[in-house]
Amino acid sequence: MEFVPYDEFKNVEFIAEGGFSKIYKATWINGPISGWSFKNKNYYRQSNYTVVLKSLNNSKNITLELNELKIFYEFSSKWKENDFSINACVSKYFGIAQDPSENIMIIMPYYDLGDLIHYVSKRFYNLSWYDKLKDLRFIIIGLIDLHSVNIIHKDFHSGNIFYSNRFGVLIGDLGISKSTTISTEDNEIYGIIRSLYDS
């Protein structure tokens, strides 16, 4: 992960607003690091890369919000060490930026097919059972990837499962996730709870 100056982004477009953040779509001019060149002895990047910028409201007190990056760092370092599968089915994070209002922005890939509920709603009659079960398998693998390194999501619902032509199905939004190796007195229930009778 890295700090990226705000002027590295162009075509910044507002998408949505949540309780703690505003979400923007943007083009990262230089783009994320994608590998190492042994010939040139430096990193190379994917230029003009589409990303999501998650601008944290009132970033002067960002301890809870930056938990998302802390958990991803913990996940990626442990997961790489153990190499549980070829590609983790968990959303990536590239680092942080700071917007002109001095709010911290978390930089993530843009998932072009949206979240689970929008993806299935638009394609319900065109998805075969094979496709649905294949996607379910990737969601299960994502949970196994998190749990195998002792991380609990704590906000697992259809809005936090993302689809992309490039990356497939991934679990995202690790904002209130936690490590099971840290002892807490936390008995709260998290996430979206719906009755079977909700419309």
Short mmCIF file of C-alpha atoms in Angstrom, two decimals:
data_model
loop_
_atom_site.label_atom_id
_atom_site.label_comp_id
_atom_site.label_asym_id
_atom_site.label_seq_id
_atom_site.Cartn_x
_atom_site.Cartn_y
_atom_site.Cartn_z
CA MET A 1 0.00 0.00 0.00
CA GLU A 2 1.13 3.54 -0.68
CA PHE A 3 0.24 7.21 -0.22
CA VAL A 4 -0.93 8.74 -3.53
CA PRO A 5 -1.14 12.52 -4.11
CA TYR A 6 -4.68 13.62 -5.00
CA ASP A 7 -3.54 15.18 -8.28
CA GLU A 8 -2.75 11.64 -9.46
CA PHE A 9 -6.51 11.15 -10.00
CA LYS A 10 -8.63 12.45 -12.88
CA ASN A 11 -12.32 12.15 -13.85
CA VAL A 12 -13.34 11.98 -10.18
CA GLU A 13 -17.07 11.21 -10.11
CA PHE A 14 -19.35 10.98 -7.04
CA ILE A 15 -21.13 7.59 -6.79
CA ALA A 16 -22.76 7.27 -3.36
CA GLU A 17 -22.72 8.30 0.29
CA GLY A 18 -22.80 6.10 3.37
CA GLY A 19 -22.83 6.72 7.10
CA PHE A 20 -19.09 7.32 7.42
CA SER A 21 -17.90 8.04 3.88
CA LYS A 22 -18.50 9.30 0.36
CA ILE A 23 -17.65 7.02 -2.57
CA TYR A 24 -16.10 8.27 -5.80
CA LYS A 25 -15.03 6.62 -9.04
CA ALA A 26 -11.79 7.96 -10.55
CA THR A 27 -8.95 7.22 -12.95
CA TRP A 28 -5.55 6.83 -11.30
CA ILE A 29 -3.14 8.28 -13.86
CA ASN A 30 0.01 6.35 -12.89
CA GLY A 31 -1.98 3.41 -11.52
CA PRO A 32 -1.10 0.76 -8.95
CA ILE A 33 2.12 -1.21 -8.82
CA SER A 34 1.57 -4.41 -10.78
CA GLY A 35 4.99 -6.07 -10.71
CA TRP A 36 8.75 -5.81 -10.66
CA SER A 37 10.95 -5.43 -13.74
CA PHE A 38 14.19 -7.38 -13.27
CA LYS A 39 15.53 -5.84 -16.46
CA ASN A 40 14.96 -2.20 -15.40
CA LYS A 41 15.23 -2.98 -11.66
CA ASN A 42 12.09 -1.06 -10.70
CA TYR A 43 8.35 -1.48 -10.21
CA TYR A 44 6.02 -1.07 -13.16
CA ARG A 45 2.47 0.20 -12.96
CA GLN A 46 -0.90 -0.13 -14.71
CA SER A 47 -1.54 3.41 -15.93
CA ASN A 48 -5.02 4.95 -16.24
CA TYR A 49 -6.46 2.43 -13.80
CA THR A 50 -10.09 2.83 -12.65
CA VAL A 51 -10.40 2.96 -8.85
CA VAL A 52 -12.85 3.72 -6.08
CA LEU A 53 -11.93 6.49 -3.65
CA LYS A 54 -13.63 6.10 -0.28
CA SER A 55 -13.47 9.53 1.36
CA LEU A 56 -13.79 9.22 5.14
CA ASN A 57 -15.98 11.88 6.76
CA ASN A 58 -14.31 13.95 9.50
CA SER A 59 -10.97 12.27 9.01
CA LYS A 60 -9.48 13.98 12.05
CA ASN A 61 -10.79 11.03 14.06
CA ILE A 62 -10.19 8.07 11.76
CA THR A 63 -9.10 5.28 14.08
CA LEU A 64 -12.13 3.08 13.36
CA GLU A 65 -12.20 3.79 9.62
CA LEU A 66 -8.51 2.99 9.10
CA ASN A 67 -9.18 -0.40 10.69
CA GLU A 68 -10.14 -1.42 7.14
CA LEU A 69 -6.55 -0.95 5.93
CA LYS A 70 -5.09 -2.50 9.06
CA ILE A 71 -7.21 -5.64 8.64
CA PHE A 72 -6.36 -5.90 4.91
CA TYR A 73 -2.65 -5.56 5.69
CA GLU A 74 -2.92 -8.26 8.35
CA PHE A 75 -4.89 -10.48 5.98
CA SER A 76 -2.58 -10.06 2.98
CA SER A 77 0.65 -10.58 4.93
CA LYS A 78 -0.61 -13.76 6.65
CA TRP A 79 -2.39 -15.08 3.56
CA LYS A 80 0.70 -14.73 1.36
CA GLU A 81 2.82 -16.51 3.95
CA ASN A 82 0.44 -19.47 4.04
CA ASP A 83 -0.51 -19.42 0.33
CA PHE A 84 -3.95 -20.98 0.87
CA SER A 85 -5.08 -20.56 -2.74
CA ILE A 86 -3.94 -18.99 -6.02
CA ASN A 87 -6.02 -15.80 -5.71
CA ALA A 88 -7.73 -14.64 -2.56
CA CYS A 89 -11.41 -13.85 -3.10
CA VAL A 90 -11.09 -10.71 -0.96
CA SER A 91 -11.10 -7.13 -2.25
CA LYS A 92 -7.72 -5.44 -2.66
CA TYR A 93 -6.62 -2.08 -1.25
CA PHE A 94 -3.96 0.11 -2.87
CA GLY A 95 -3.40 2.67 -0.12
CA ILE A 96 -4.58 6.16 0.82
CA ALA A 97 -4.84 9.68 -0.59
CA GLN A 98 -6.03 12.98 0.85
CA ASP A 99 -8.73 15.04 -0.86
CA PRO A 100 -8.70 18.87 -1.09
CA SER A 101 -10.83 19.02 2.12
CA GLU A 102 -8.04 17.06 3.86
CA ASN A 103 -10.21 13.98 4.33
CA ILE A 104 -8.42 10.64 4.07
CA MET A 105 -9.43 8.55 1.04
CA ILE A 106 -8.97 4.78 0.84
CA ILE A 107 -8.02 3.61 -2.67
CA MET A 108 -9.56 0.35 -3.96
CA PRO A 109 -10.19 -1.26 -7.35
CA TYR A 110 -13.44 -0.35 -9.10
CA TYR A 111 -15.60 -3.45 -9.55
CA ASP A 112 -17.45 -2.80 -12.79
CA LEU A 113 -20.33 -5.28 -12.31
CA GLY A 114 -21.41 -3.91 -8.91
CA ASP A 115 -22.42 -5.75 -5.77
CA LEU A 116 -24.24 -9.08 -5.44
CA ILE A 117 -27.78 -7.74 -5.23
CA HIS A 118 -27.41 -5.47 -8.28
CA TYR A 119 -25.54 -8.11 -10.26
CA VAL A 120 -28.15 -10.82 -9.67
CA SER A 121 -31.12 -8.44 -10.08
CA LYS A 122 -29.97 -7.35 -13.55
CA ARG A 123 -29.10 -10.86 -14.75
CA PHE A 124 -31.43 -13.14 -12.77
CA TYR A 125 -33.05 -14.87 -15.74
CA ASN A 126 -29.80 -15.11 -17.69
CA LEU A 127 -27.76 -16.78 -14.92
CA SER A 128 -27.70 -20.56 -15.00
CA TRP A 129 -27.64 -22.61 -11.81
CA TYR A 130 -24.08 -23.52 -12.70
CA ASP A 131 -23.12 -19.80 -12.70
CA LYS A 132 -24.92 -19.17 -9.40
CA LEU A 133 -23.24 -22.14 -7.71
CA LYS A 134 -19.84 -21.17 -9.13
CA ASP A 135 -20.25 -17.65 -7.69
CA LEU A 136 -21.35 -19.10 -4.35
CA ARG A 137 -18.19 -21.21 -4.33
CA PHE A 138 -16.02 -18.08 -4.74
CA ILE A 139 -17.91 -16.34 -1.91
CA ILE A 140 -17.26 -19.38 0.31
CA ILE A 141 -13.57 -19.35 -0.68
CA GLY A 142 -13.40 -15.65 0.30
CA LEU A 143 -14.78 -16.44 3.75
CA ILE A 144 -12.40 -19.40 4.09
CA ASP A 145 -9.49 -17.10 3.08
CA LEU A 146 -10.44 -14.62 5.83
CA HIS A 147 -11.13 -17.24 8.49
CA SER A 148 -7.94 -19.18 7.69
CA VAL A 149 -5.93 -16.18 8.94
CA ASN A 150 -8.22 -15.60 11.95
CA ILE A 151 -10.22 -12.63 10.63
CA ILE A 152 -14.00 -12.24 11.07
CA HIS A 153 -15.81 -9.95 8.59
CA LYS A 154 -18.62 -8.77 10.96
CA ASP A 155 -20.53 -6.93 8.19
CA PHE A 156 -21.18 -9.71 5.68
CA HIS A 157 -24.13 -9.01 3.37
CA SER A 158 -24.92 -8.74 -0.36
CA GLY A 159 -23.73 -5.12 -0.55
CA ASN A 160 -20.22 -6.21 0.45
CA ILE A 161 -19.84 -8.91 -2.21
CA PHE A 162 -18.48 -7.44 -5.45
CA TYR A 163 -18.42 -8.59 -9.07
CA SER A 164 -15.89 -7.70 -11.73
CA ASN A 165 -15.15 -8.87 -15.26
CA ARG A 166 -11.49 -8.79 -14.35
CA PHE A 167 -11.40 -10.16 -10.78
CA GLY A 168 -14.52 -12.34 -10.52
CA VAL A 169 -16.37 -12.42 -7.17
CA LEU A 170 -14.78 -10.84 -4.10
CA ILE A 171 -15.69 -10.03 -0.51
CA GLY A 172 -15.10 -6.38 0.37
CA ASP A 173 -15.58 -3.65 2.98
CA LEU A 174 -13.43 -4.86 5.86
CA GLY A 175 -14.22 -1.71 7.89
CA ILE A 176 -15.46 -3.40 11.05
CA SER A 177 -13.70 -6.74 10.59
CA LYS A 178 -11.49 -7.92 13.41
CA SER A 179 -8.80 -10.41 14.18
CA THR A 180 -9.90 -13.31 16.37
CA THR A 181 -6.46 -13.25 18.02
CA ILE A 182 -7.41 -9.97 19.76
CA SER A 183 -9.50 -10.49 22.87
CA THR A 184 -12.43 -8.06 23.30
CA GLU A 185 -15.61 -7.82 25.35
CA ASP A 186 -17.59 -7.06 22.17
CA ASN A 187 -20.96 -8.85 22.14
CA GLU A 188 -22.68 -6.60 19.58
CA ILE A 189 -24.37 -7.93 16.44
CA TYR A 190 -23.14 -6.34 13.22
CA GLY A 191 -24.35 -6.22 9.63
CA ILE A 192 -27.78 -5.99 8.06
CA ILE A 193 -30.39 -8.19 9.69
CA ARG A 194 -33.57 -8.79 7.72
CA SER A 195 -36.66 -10.78 8.47
CA LEU A 196 -37.84 -13.38 5.97
CA TYR A 197 -40.98 -11.25 5.72
CA ASP A 198 -39.17 -8.01 4.73
CA SER A 199 -39.97 -6.90 1.20
#
